[in-house]
Coordinates of C-alpha atoms and ligand atoms in Angstrom, one line a residue:
X1 CA 133.0 -23.1 243.3
X2 CA 136.6 -25.0 243.8
X3 CA 139.6 -24.4 241.6
X4 CA 139.4 -27.9 240.2
X5 CA 135.5 -27.2 239.3
X6 CA 136.6 -24.1 237.7
X7 CA 139.0 -25.4 235.5
X8 CA 137.0 -28.2 234.8
X9 CA 134.0 -26.0 233.7
X10 CA 137.1 -23.8 231.2
X11 CA 138.3 -27.2 229.8
X12 CA 134.8 -28.1 229.1
X13 CA 134.0 -24.6 227.4
X14 CA 137.4 -24.9 225.7
X15 CA 136.2 -28.1 224.4
X16 CA 132.8 -27.0 223.6
X17 CA 134.2 -24.0 221.4
X18 CA 136.3 -26.2 219.4
X19 CA 133.7 -28.5 218.5
X20 CA 131.5 -25.6 217.8
X21 CA 134.3 -24.3 215.7
X22 CA 134.6 -27.0 213.7
X23 CA 131.0 -27.5 213.2
X24 CA 131.0 -24.0 212.1
X25 CA 134.2 -24.5 209.7
X26 CA 131.9 -27.6 208.4
X27 CA 128.6 -25.4 207.9
X28 CA 131.0 -22.8 205.9
X29 CA 132.7 -25.1 203.4
X30 CA 129.0 -26.7 203.1
X31 CA 127.8 -23.2 202.2
X32 CA 131.0 -22.4 200.0
X33 CA 130.1 -25.4 198.1
X34 CA 126.5 -25.3 197.8
X35 CA 126.0 -21.3 197.7
X36 CA 129.3 -20.2 196.4
X37 CA 129.1 -18.1 199.7
X38 CA 133.0 -17.4 200.8
X39 CA 133.8 -17.4 204.3
X40 CA 135.9 -15.0 206.1
X41 CA 139.0 -17.4 206.0
X42 CA 138.9 -16.6 202.2
X43 CA 137.9 -13.1 202.3
X44 CA 140.4 -11.8 205.0
X45 CA 143.4 -12.7 202.8
X46 CA 141.6 -11.0 199.9
X47 CA 141.1 -7.9 201.8
X48 CA 144.5 -7.7 203.0
X49 CA 146.4 -8.7 199.7
X50 CA 146.1 -5.2 198.1
X51 CA 147.3 -3.1 201.2
X52 CA 150.5 -5.0 200.7
X53 CA 153.2 -2.5 199.4
X54 CA 154.2 -3.7 195.7
X55 CA 157.8 -4.3 196.5
X56 CA 156.9 -5.9 199.6
X57 CA 154.5 -8.0 197.5
X58 CA 157.1 -8.7 194.8
X59 CA 160.0 -9.7 197.5
X60 CA 157.3 -12.2 199.0
X61 CA 156.0 -13.5 196.1
X62 CA 160.3 -14.2 195.0
X63 CA 161.0 -15.6 198.4
X64 CA 157.8 -18.0 198.9
X65 CA 155.8 -18.5 195.9
X66 CA 152.5 -17.1 195.2
X67 CA 150.9 -20.9 196.2
X68 CA 152.8 -20.7 199.7
X69 CA 151.5 -17.3 200.6
X70 CA 148.1 -18.6 199.6
X71 CA 148.6 -21.4 201.6
X72 CA 149.7 -19.5 204.5
X73 CA 146.6 -17.2 204.5
X74 CA 144.3 -20.1 204.0
X75 CA 145.7 -21.9 206.8
X76 CA 145.9 -18.9 209.0
X77 CA 142.6 -18.1 208.6
X78 CA 141.2 -21.5 209.4
X79 CA 143.2 -21.9 212.6
X80 CA 142.4 -18.2 213.5
X81 CA 138.6 -19.2 213.4
X82 CA 139.0 -22.4 215.3
X83 CA 141.2 -20.7 217.7
X84 CA 138.7 -17.8 218.5
X85 CA 135.7 -20.0 218.5
X86 CA 137.8 -22.0 221.3
X87 CA 138.3 -19.1 223.2
X88 CA 134.9 -17.8 223.2
X89 CA 133.8 -21.3 224.3
X90 CA 136.0 -20.8 227.3
X91 CA 134.8 -17.6 227.9
X92 CA 131.4 -18.6 227.6
X93 CA 132.0 -21.0 230.5
X94 CA 134.0 -18.7 232.8
X95 CA 131.0 -16.2 232.5
X96 CA 128.0 -19.1 232.7
X97 CA 129.8 -20.6 236.2
X98 CA 130.4 -17.3 238.0
X99 CA 128.6 -17.9 241.0
X100 CA 126.8 -14.7 240.4
X101 CA 125.4 -16.2 237.0
X102 CA 124.5 -19.4 238.7
X103 CA 122.5 -17.9 241.5
X104 CA 120.4 -16.7 238.1
X105 CA 117.7 -19.4 237.1
X106 CA 118.6 -21.7 234.0
X107 CA 116.9 -20.7 231.0
X108 CA 117.4 -23.6 228.4
X109 CA 120.1 -26.0 227.7
X110 CA 121.5 -25.1 231.0
X111 CA 122.2 -21.4 229.8
X112 CA 122.0 -18.8 232.1
X113 CA 121.5 -14.9 231.8
X114 CA 125.1 -14.1 231.9
X115 CA 125.9 -16.8 229.6
X116 CA 123.5 -16.0 226.8
X117 CA 124.6 -12.6 227.3
X118 CA 128.2 -13.3 226.6
X119 CA 127.2 -15.6 223.4
X120 CA 124.6 -12.8 222.2
X121 CA 127.6 -10.0 222.2
X122 CA 130.2 -12.0 221.1
X123 CA 128.1 -13.0 218.2
X124 CA 126.8 -9.7 217.2
X125 CA 130.2 -8.1 217.7
X126 CA 132.1 -10.9 215.5
X127 CA 128.6 -10.6 212.9
X128 CA 129.4 -6.4 212.8
X129 CA 133.1 -6.8 212.8
X130 CA 132.9 -9.3 209.7
X131 CA 130.8 -7.2 207.6
X132 CA 132.3 -4.0 208.4
X133 CA 136.0 -5.1 207.6
X134 CA 135.2 -7.2 205.1
X135 CA 132.4 -4.7 203.2
X136 CA 134.4 -4.4 200.0
X137 CA 134.9 -8.2 199.3
X138 CA 131.2 -9.4 200.4
X139 CA 130.5 -9.0 196.9
X140 CA 132.0 -12.5 196.1
X141 CA 130.1 -15.1 195.0
X142 CA 131.8 -18.2 193.3
X143 CA 128.7 -19.0 191.8
X144 CA 128.1 -16.3 189.9
X145 CA 125.7 -14.4 191.6
X146 CA 126.2 -10.6 190.6
X147 CA 127.8 -8.2 193.1
X148 CA 124.5 -6.5 194.6
X149 CA 123.0 -9.8 195.1
X150 CA 126.4 -11.5 195.9
X151 CA 126.7 -8.9 198.8
X152 CA 123.1 -9.9 200.3
X153 CA 124.0 -13.9 200.0
X154 CA 127.6 -13.1 201.9
X155 CA 125.8 -11.3 204.6
X156 CA 123.0 -13.6 204.9
X157 CA 125.2 -16.6 204.9
X158 CA 127.6 -15.4 207.7
X159 CA 124.8 -14.4 209.9
X160 CA 123.5 -18.5 209.5
X161 CA 126.8 -19.2 210.4
X162 CA 127.4 -17.6 213.2
X163 CA 124.3 -18.3 214.8
X164 CA 124.9 -22.1 214.4
X165 CA 127.9 -21.5 215.9
X166 CA 126.2 -19.6 218.7
X167 CA 124.0 -22.7 219.1
X168 CA 126.6 -25.5 218.4
X169 CA 128.6 -24.0 221.4
X170 CA 125.7 -23.8 224.0
X171 CA 124.4 -27.3 223.2
X172 CA 128.0 -29.0 223.0
X173 CA 128.5 -27.0 226.2
X174 CA 125.4 -28.6 227.9
X175 CA 126.1 -32.0 226.9
X176 CA 129.7 -31.8 228.5
X177 CA 128.9 -30.5 231.6
X178 CA 125.4 -32.7 231.7
X179 CA 127.5 -35.6 231.4
X180 CA 130.1 -34.4 234.2
X181 CA 128.1 -34.6 236.7
X182 CA 127.2 -37.8 238.3
X183 CA 123.7 -39.1 237.8
X184 CA 122.2 -38.6 241.2
X185 CA 123.7 -34.9 241.3
X186 CA 122.6 -34.4 238.1
X187 CA 118.7 -35.7 239.0
X188 CA 119.3 -33.7 242.2
X189 CA 120.5 -30.7 240.4
X190 CA 118.8 -30.2 237.1
X191 CA 118.0 -26.5 237.8
X192 CA 116.1 -26.3 234.6
X193 CA 114.0 -29.0 236.0
X194 CA 113.1 -27.6 239.3
X195 CA 113.0 -24.3 237.8
X196 CA 109.4 -23.4 237.0
X197 CA 108.6 -24.3 240.7
X198 CA 111.1 -21.9 241.9
X199 CA 110.5 -19.2 239.3
X200 CA 108.4 -17.1 241.7
X201 CA 111.0 -17.3 244.6
X202 CA 113.9 -14.5 244.9
X203 CA 117.1 -16.2 243.4
X204 CA 118.8 -15.7 246.6
X205 CA 116.8 -18.0 248.1
X206 CA 116.9 -20.7 245.7
X207 CA 118.1 -23.6 247.7
X208 CA 120.2 -25.6 244.8
X209 CA 122.0 -23.7 242.4
X210 CA 123.8 -25.6 239.9
X211 CA 127.1 -25.1 241.1
X212 CA 126.0 -25.8 244.5
X213 CA 125.0 -29.1 243.2
X214 CA 128.3 -29.7 241.7
X215 CA 129.8 -28.9 244.9
X216 CA 127.5 -31.3 246.9
X217 CA 128.9 -34.0 244.8
X218 CA 132.0 -35.9 245.3
X219 CA 135.0 -34.1 243.7
X220 CA 136.8 -37.0 242.3
X221 CA 133.6 -38.4 240.6
X222 CA 133.2 -35.0 239.4
X223 CA 136.7 -35.2 237.7
X224 CA 136.1 -38.9 236.9
X225 CA 132.7 -38.1 235.4
X226 CA 133.7 -35.1 233.5
X227 CA 136.2 -37.2 231.7
X228 CA 133.2 -39.0 230.4
X229 CA 132.2 -35.8 229.1
X230 CA 135.6 -34.9 227.5
X231 CA 135.3 -38.2 226.1
X232 CA 131.9 -37.5 224.4
X233 CA 132.8 -34.4 223.2
X234 CA 136.0 -35.9 221.8
X235 CA 133.6 -38.2 219.8
X236 CA 131.0 -35.1 218.6
X237 CA 134.6 -33.7 218.0
X238 CA 135.4 -37.0 215.4
X239 CA 132.3 -36.5 213.9
X240 CA 132.8 -32.8 212.9
X241 CA 136.2 -33.6 212.3
X242 CA 136.0 -36.5 209.8
X243 CA 133.6 -34.7 207.3
X244 CA 135.8 -31.5 207.9
X245 CA 139.0 -33.3 206.7
X246 CA 137.1 -34.8 203.6
X247 CA 135.7 -31.4 202.7
X248 CA 139.4 -30.3 203.0
X249 CA 141.0 -32.7 201.0
X250 CA 138.4 -32.2 198.2
X251 CA 139.4 -28.6 198.9
X252 CA 142.9 -29.2 198.2
X253 CA 142.4 -31.5 195.1
X254 CA 140.3 -28.3 193.8
X255 CA 142.8 -25.6 194.8
X256 CA 144.6 -23.5 192.3
X257 CA 147.9 -24.8 193.7
X258 CA 148.5 -27.2 191.0
X259 CA 148.1 -24.7 187.9
X260 CA 148.5 -21.0 189.1
X261 CA 151.7 -19.9 187.2
X262 CA 151.2 -22.2 184.6
X263 CA 153.7 -21.1 181.8
X264 CA 153.4 -22.0 178.1
X265 CA 157.1 -21.8 176.7
X266 CA 159.7 -24.2 174.9
X267 CA 160.5 -25.3 171.4
X268 CA 157.1 -26.9 171.1
X269 CA 154.7 -23.7 171.3
X270 CA 152.5 -22.9 168.7
X271 CA 151.1 -19.6 167.4
X272 CA 147.8 -20.0 169.0
X273 CA 147.8 -21.8 172.4
X274 CA 145.3 -24.4 173.3
X275 CA 143.2 -23.5 175.9
X276 CA 144.3 -26.1 178.2
X277 CA 147.6 -24.9 177.8
X278 CA 147.1 -21.2 178.4
X279 CA 149.0 -19.6 180.7
X280 CA 147.4 -19.2 183.6
X281 CA 147.4 -16.9 186.8
X282 CA 145.0 -16.4 189.4
X283 CA 144.6 -14.5 192.9
X284 CA 142.5 -17.1 194.3
X285 CA 143.4 -20.6 196.2
X286 CA 140.0 -21.8 195.2
X287 CA 138.9 -20.5 191.7
X288 CA 135.1 -19.6 191.3
X289 CA 132.9 -22.7 189.8
X290 CA 130.3 -20.6 188.2
X291 CA 127.3 -21.5 187.3
X292 CA 125.8 -20.4 183.9
X293 CA 122.5 -20.2 185.0
X294 CA 123.0 -18.2 188.2
X295 CA 125.9 -15.9 186.5
X296 CA 124.9 -12.7 185.4
X297 CA 126.5 -9.4 184.1
X298 CA 125.7 -6.1 185.7
X299 CA 126.1 -2.7 183.4
X300 CA 125.9 -0.1 185.5
X301 CA 127.3 3.2 187.5
X302 CA 127.4 6.3 185.7
X303 CA 125.1 5.3 182.7
X304 CA 121.6 6.3 181.9
X305 CA 120.1 2.9 182.4
X306 CA 121.9 0.3 184.0
X307 CA 121.0 -3.3 182.8
X308 CA 121.4 -6.8 184.0
X309 CA 122.4 -9.3 181.5
X310 CA 122.0 -13.4 181.6
X311 CA 124.5 -15.6 179.3
X312 CA 121.5 -16.1 176.9
X313 CA 121.0 -12.4 176.3
X314 CA 124.8 -11.9 176.1
X315 CA 125.6 -14.5 173.7
X316 CA 122.6 -13.5 171.4
X317 CA 124.1 -10.0 171.2
X318 CA 126.0 -9.6 167.6
X319 CA 129.5 -11.0 168.5
X320 CA 133.4 -10.5 166.6
X321 CA 135.8 -13.0 167.0
X322 CA 139.5 -11.6 167.8
X323 CA 143.0 -12.9 168.1
X324 CA 144.8 -11.4 171.4
X325 CA 147.9 -12.2 173.1
X326 CA 147.7 -12.1 176.6
X327 CA 150.6 -11.4 179.2
X328 CA 150.9 -11.0 183.1
X329 CA 152.7 -8.1 184.4
X330 CA 154.9 -10.9 186.3
X331 CA 156.4 -12.5 183.4
X332 CA 160.5 -12.7 183.3
X333 CA 161.9 -12.3 179.9
X334 CA 161.3 -15.2 177.8
X335 CA 158.8 -16.9 180.7
X336 CA 155.9 -18.3 179.7
X337 CA 153.2 -16.3 181.1
X338 CA 152.3 -15.4 177.8
X339 CA 150.0 -16.9 175.5
X340 CA 147.8 -15.8 172.6
X341 CA 144.2 -17.3 171.6
X342 CA 141.4 -16.7 169.1
X343 CA 138.5 -15.1 171.7
X344 CA 135.0 -14.7 170.9
X345 CA 132.3 -12.2 172.5
X346 CA 130.8 -8.4 172.3
X347 CA 132.5 -5.4 172.1
X348 CA 132.3 -4.1 175.7
X349 CA 131.6 -0.8 173.9
X350 CA 128.1 -2.4 172.8
X351 CA 127.3 -2.7 176.2
X352 CA 128.3 0.6 177.3
X353 CA 126.5 2.6 174.4
X354 CA 123.1 0.4 175.2
X355 CA 123.6 1.5 178.8
X356 CA 124.3 5.3 177.6
X357 CA 127.5 6.5 179.4
X358 CA 127.0 9.5 181.0
X359 CA 129.4 12.5 180.4
X360 CA 132.2 13.0 183.1
X361 CA 132.6 9.1 182.9
X362 CA 136.4 8.3 183.9
X363 CA 136.8 4.6 184.4
X364 CA 135.1 1.2 184.2
X365 CA 135.6 -1.0 187.6
X366 CA 135.3 -4.7 186.5
X367 CA 134.3 -7.2 189.2
X368 CA 135.0 -10.9 188.7
X369 CA 133.1 -13.5 190.8
X370 CA 136.0 -14.1 193.1
X371 CA 135.7 -10.5 194.5
X372 CA 138.7 -9.5 191.9
X373 CA 138.3 -6.0 190.5
X374 CA 140.3 -4.2 187.9
X375 CA 140.0 -0.9 186.2
X376 CA 140.9 1.1 182.9
X377 CA 139.8 4.0 180.9
X378 CA 136.5 4.7 179.4
X379 CA 138.0 5.4 176.2
X380 CA 140.0 1.8 176.4
X381 CA 136.3 0.3 177.7
X382 CA 134.8 1.8 174.4
X383 CA 137.6 0.9 171.9
X384 CA 136.4 -1.7 169.9
X385 CA 138.8 -4.2 170.7
X386 CA 137.9 -4.3 174.3
X387 CA 135.5 -7.6 174.4
X388 CA 133.5 -9.5 176.9
X389 CA 134.2 -13.1 175.7
X390 CA 132.5 -16.3 176.4
X391 CA 134.5 -18.7 173.8
X392 CA 138.3 -19.0 173.3
X393 CA 139.5 -21.0 169.9
X394 CA 135.9 -21.9 169.6
X395 CA 135.3 -23.3 172.7
X396 CA 133.4 -22.3 175.8
X397 CA 135.9 -20.8 178.6
X398 CA 136.9 -23.6 180.8
X399 CA 136.6 -22.7 184.7
X400 CA 140.2 -21.5 185.2
X401 CA 140.2 -18.8 182.4
X402 CA 136.9 -17.5 183.5
X403 CA 133.9 -19.2 182.5
X404 CA 131.7 -18.4 181.3
X405 CA 132.4 -14.8 180.4
X406 CA 135.6 -12.8 181.0
X407 CA 137.3 -9.6 179.7
X408 CA 140.2 -9.3 177.1
X409 CA 141.6 -5.8 176.8
X410 CA 144.6 -6.1 174.2
X411 CA 147.5 -4.0 175.2
X412 CA 147.2 -4.2 178.9
X413 CA 149.0 -6.7 181.2
X414 CA 146.8 -10.2 181.9
X415 CA 145.6 -8.5 185.3
X416 CA 143.4 -6.2 183.4
X417 CA 141.4 -8.8 181.6
X418 CA 139.0 -10.1 184.4
X419 CA 138.1 -13.4 184.5
X420 CA 134.4 -14.6 185.7
X421 CA 133.3 -11.3 185.2
X422 CA 130.1 -9.9 186.7
X423 CA 130.0 -6.6 186.9
X424 CA 131.1 -3.3 184.7
X425 CA 130.8 -0.2 186.5
X426 CA 131.3 3.1 184.8
X427 CA 132.9 5.6 187.6
X428 CA 133.7 9.1 187.6
X429 CA 136.9 9.0 189.5
X430 CA 140.2 7.2 189.4
X431 CA 139.4 3.8 191.3
X432 CA 141.9 1.2 192.1
X433 CA 141.8 -2.2 191.6
X434 CA 143.2 -5.4 193.3
X435 CA 146.7 -5.2 192.5
X436 CA 146.5 -1.4 192.0
X437 CA 146.2 -0.8 195.1
X438 CA 149.4 -2.3 196.0
X439 CA 151.2 0.1 193.7
X440 CA 151.5 -1.3 190.4
X441 CA 150.7 0.8 187.3
X442 CA 149.6 3.1 186.3
X443 CA 150.1 2.4 182.4
X444 CA 149.7 -1.3 182.4
X445 CA 150.9 -1.4 178.8
X446 CA 152.9 -4.4 177.8
X447 CA 156.2 -3.2 176.5
X448 CA 157.6 -4.5 173.3
X449 CA 159.4 -7.5 173.6
X450 CA 161.2 -10.4 171.9
X451 CA 162.8 -13.7 173.0
X452 CA 164.2 -17.0 172.2
X453 CA 162.1 -20.1 172.6
X454 CA 163.8 -22.7 170.1
X455 CA 166.1 -25.0 170.7
X456 CA 166.1 -25.9 173.8
X457 CA 167.7 -23.5 176.5
X458 CA 169.0 -25.0 180.1
X459 CA 166.6 -23.6 182.9
X460 CA 166.3 -19.9 183.2
X461 CA 166.7 -19.4 179.2
X462 CA 170.0 -18.1 179.4
X463 CA 172.0 -20.9 177.2
X464 CA 171.2 -23.5 174.7
X465 CA 171.2 -26.8 176.0
X466 CA 173.0 -28.7 173.0
X467 CA 176.2 -27.2 171.2
X468 CA 175.9 -25.8 167.8
X469 CA 178.3 -27.4 164.9
X470 CA 180.4 -25.7 162.9
X471 CA 179.4 -24.9 159.3
X472 CA 175.9 -26.5 160.0
X473 CA 173.0 -24.3 159.6
X474 CA 170.9 -23.9 162.5
X475 CA 167.4 -22.9 162.9
X476 CA 166.5 -20.4 165.9
X477 CA 162.8 -19.3 167.0
X478 CA 161.5 -17.2 168.7
X479 CA 158.2 -14.9 169.6
X480 CA 158.2 -10.9 169.3
X481 CA 155.3 -8.5 170.6
X482 CA 154.7 -5.2 169.9
X483 CA 153.5 -2.4 172.6
X484 CA 150.0 -1.5 171.6
X485 CA 151.5 2.2 171.9
X486 CA 153.0 1.5 168.4
X487 CA 151.8 0.1 165.3
X488 CA 148.4 2.0 164.5
X489 CA 147.7 1.4 161.6
X490 CA 149.4 -2.0 160.7
X491 CA 151.7 -4.8 162.5
X492 CA 152.8 -3.7 166.0
X493 CA 156.2 -5.4 165.5
X494 CA 157.7 -3.4 162.5
X495 CA 161.3 -5.2 162.8
X496 CA 163.1 -7.6 164.7
X497 CA 167.2 -8.0 165.0
X498 CA 169.5 -10.6 165.9
X499 CA 172.9 -10.6 167.1
X500 CA 175.4 -13.4 167.7
X501 CA 178.1 -11.1 168.8
X502 CA 176.9 -9.9 172.4
X503 CA 174.7 -7.3 171.1
X504 CA 177.8 -5.5 168.8
X505 CA 176.2 -5.7 165.2
X506 CA 172.6 -6.9 164.3
X507 CA 171.3 -8.3 161.3
X508 CA 167.4 -8.2 160.8
X509 CA 165.4 -11.2 160.9
X510 CA 163.2 -11.6 157.8
X511 CA 161.3 -15.1 158.4
X512 CA 158.1 -14.9 160.1
X513 CA 156.3 -18.3 160.6
X514 CA 153.5 -16.7 162.1
X515 CA 152.7 -12.9 160.8
X516 CA 149.6 -12.7 163.6
X517 CA 147.8 -9.4 164.0
X518 CA 148.4 -6.2 165.7
X519 CA 147.1 -7.4 168.8
X520 CA 149.1 -10.5 168.8
X521 CA 152.8 -12.0 168.9
X522 CA 154.7 -13.0 166.0
X523 CA 157.0 -15.9 165.6
X524 CA 160.1 -15.4 164.0
X525 CA 162.9 -17.7 162.6
X526 CA 166.6 -17.1 161.7
X527 CA 169.1 -19.4 160.0
X528 CA 172.2 -19.2 161.9
X529 CA 175.5 -21.1 160.5
X530 CA 178.3 -20.5 162.8
X531 CA 181.8 -20.7 161.0
X532 CA 184.0 -21.0 163.9
X533 CA 183.9 -22.8 167.3
X534 CA 183.8 -21.1 170.6
X535 CA 181.3 -19.4 172.5
X536 CA 178.7 -17.1 171.6
X537 CA 176.6 -14.4 173.0
X538 CA 173.0 -14.4 171.1
X539 CA 170.8 -11.5 171.7
X540 CA 167.6 -10.5 170.0
X541 CA 165.2 -7.0 170.0
X542 CA 162.6 -6.0 168.4
X543 CA 161.0 -2.6 167.5
X544 CA 157.1 -1.7 167.6
X545 CA 155.2 -0.3 164.7
X546 CA 156.1 3.6 165.3
X547 CA 159.6 2.2 165.1
X548 CA 160.5 2.5 168.6
X549 CA 163.1 -0.3 170.2
X550 CA 162.0 -2.5 173.1
X551 CA 163.0 -1.8 176.6
X552 CA 166.7 -3.5 176.4
X553 CA 167.9 -2.5 179.9
X554 CA 167.3 -5.4 182.0
X555 CA 164.7 -4.4 185.1
X556 CA 164.3 -7.7 187.3
X557 CA 160.5 -6.6 188.6
X558 CA 159.0 -2.9 187.4
X559 CA 155.4 -2.1 188.9
X560 CA 155.0 -0.1 185.9
X561 CA 156.2 -2.2 182.9
X562 CA 156.8 -5.6 184.5
X563 CA 160.0 -7.0 183.8
X564 CA 161.5 -5.9 181.0
X565 CA 165.3 -6.4 179.1
X566 CA 166.7 -7.8 175.9
X567 CA 166.8 -11.8 175.8
X568 CA 170.4 -13.0 175.5
X569 CA 171.5 -17.0 175.3
X570 CA 174.4 -18.2 175.3
X571 CA 175.7 -20.7 172.6
X572 CA 178.4 -23.1 172.1
X573 CA 179.6 -23.9 168.5
X574 CA 181.9 -27.2 168.6
Ligands
MTE601 N1 138.8 -12.3 188.6 C1 139.8 -12.5 188.3 N2 140.4 -12.1 186.7 C2 141.6 -12.2 187.0 C3 142.5 -12.5 187.7 C4 142.2 -13.2 188.8 O1 142.9 -13.3 189.9 N3 140.7 -13.3 189.2 N4 144.0 -12.8 187.3 C5 144.4 -11.5 186.3 C6 145.8 -12.0 186.2 S1 147.1 -11.4 187.1 C7 146.1 -12.3 185.0 S2 147.8 -12.6 184.4 C8 145.0 -12.9 184.2 C9 145.4 -14.5 183.3 O2 144.5 -15.2 182.9 P1 144.7 -16.6 182.5 O3 144.4 -17.3 183.6 O4 143.5 -16.6 181.7 O5 145.8 -16.7 181.7 O6 143.9 -13.2 184.2 C10 143.5 -11.7 185.3 N5 142.2 -12.0 185.6
MO602 MO1 148.8 -11.3 186.1

């Protein structure tokens, strides 16, 4: 085989691999769409994000933003799969076209034993590696299949997808090389046509092998014809590209980029956050779109009797409604990754008691349809305020807030409030959830905090936008949230104090526009009448129900307590 023929073959292999890779991507996107099966391109970032060290993770998020990291993860995954698919195509061409391989008889679609072996080994290796590496994440299913079924669905889906790739690769390569041969030589050649007659001959005695046939044709024609083949392959590629691009565009519209990190803050905020304004955080690039009919909740692990609930059974159990404030651990002082709502659902304790928690239980592990996991202690799980909820402010949860069912666990950071929950497993050891593995924690209790939200501040909430007027009363307003550690019984925030002289002297705030409950924030207001023009440094601080002062020292982002500190705002009086 001449060098030019070898190069032509490798080129055909690359092309066939790329086309088959695009086909694979298309099949994966379709499976994601129809059956909720997350492809490796989506699970690999999920698999490795938790292995990042917490400080590195905070650094990366601060530098690039979560959305950029997600985009990078998905793009790297999509590109990686296409590159791998293309290289396997080249490998297939190389192995198929060696003299030894061509000396054997053709099996079907121009394959020979060596070529088939190469595809088979690549297929098995990729499949086994995918399952082994992604094992912890295979229980992801965006339609809401419970973990045990989701794992089977994903394993089956990968099998089908990889097999499709193998068949596409062989077929496309055959198409390209078939075309690359001139009509006459293709007729003389076609080893698969003549093979039956020669099957009984020793291979070495075969008069015409495929490479021999190619060699007998005029090389220039072969090269020209292979351009024709390339054209056909390019057309086939385009046929895959078009729907792929369409699906990718739909993916972009659907992706979480537009709402991940949505905040709720500013002078207009209400004590109870409307669902469509509720702050939003998700690890996902594409959130689950759970089908309530398919969705199930498995309660299992260290219990007497496991049970799987469907939505109807869960929502027909005795329910409670409860006001609860949620806050993300990445919320900055006075920022808006915090909201309050009225939740309706079933106490987790009812489900656990029905299952019968065995002695020795330590934690519950919660799983979401997106493969997210988090944990808290069995005591917290059995606390009557820890809920498995399906309504917020009297409406079903929307997709982005965990439809159809999520966890609400008062006093613990947002990440413990697992959305799209499909599994509650009782365990006897200290298991680590998605972010916990990075090194966050161990307490996850929202510390007592307070801030100003009105009047309007400049970005960063460090100064008021408009000057205040001498001797004219102004109303300052803000929030206060007390740690669940204090305040039992009674309200969590026992006192709020304000300073207008740079934290030198403090006055108690006595007006509360929203008292809330022991599980929620409060809204406070304060009439301030400055008597002298000048610059003022205002500050606010709160005490929890046990009378403990909030953390006042500024911690930019602490893996244990999140961002803490006292909110200080500059005011100009004219
Ligand atoms: N399944 C699942 N649950 C999840 C998350 C997630 O990515 N997946 N993010 C968590 C984080 S970090 C926060 S702060 C809250 C945010 O809930 P919200 O978007 O409804 O406000 O959900 C938590 N629950
Ligand atoms: Mo969060």
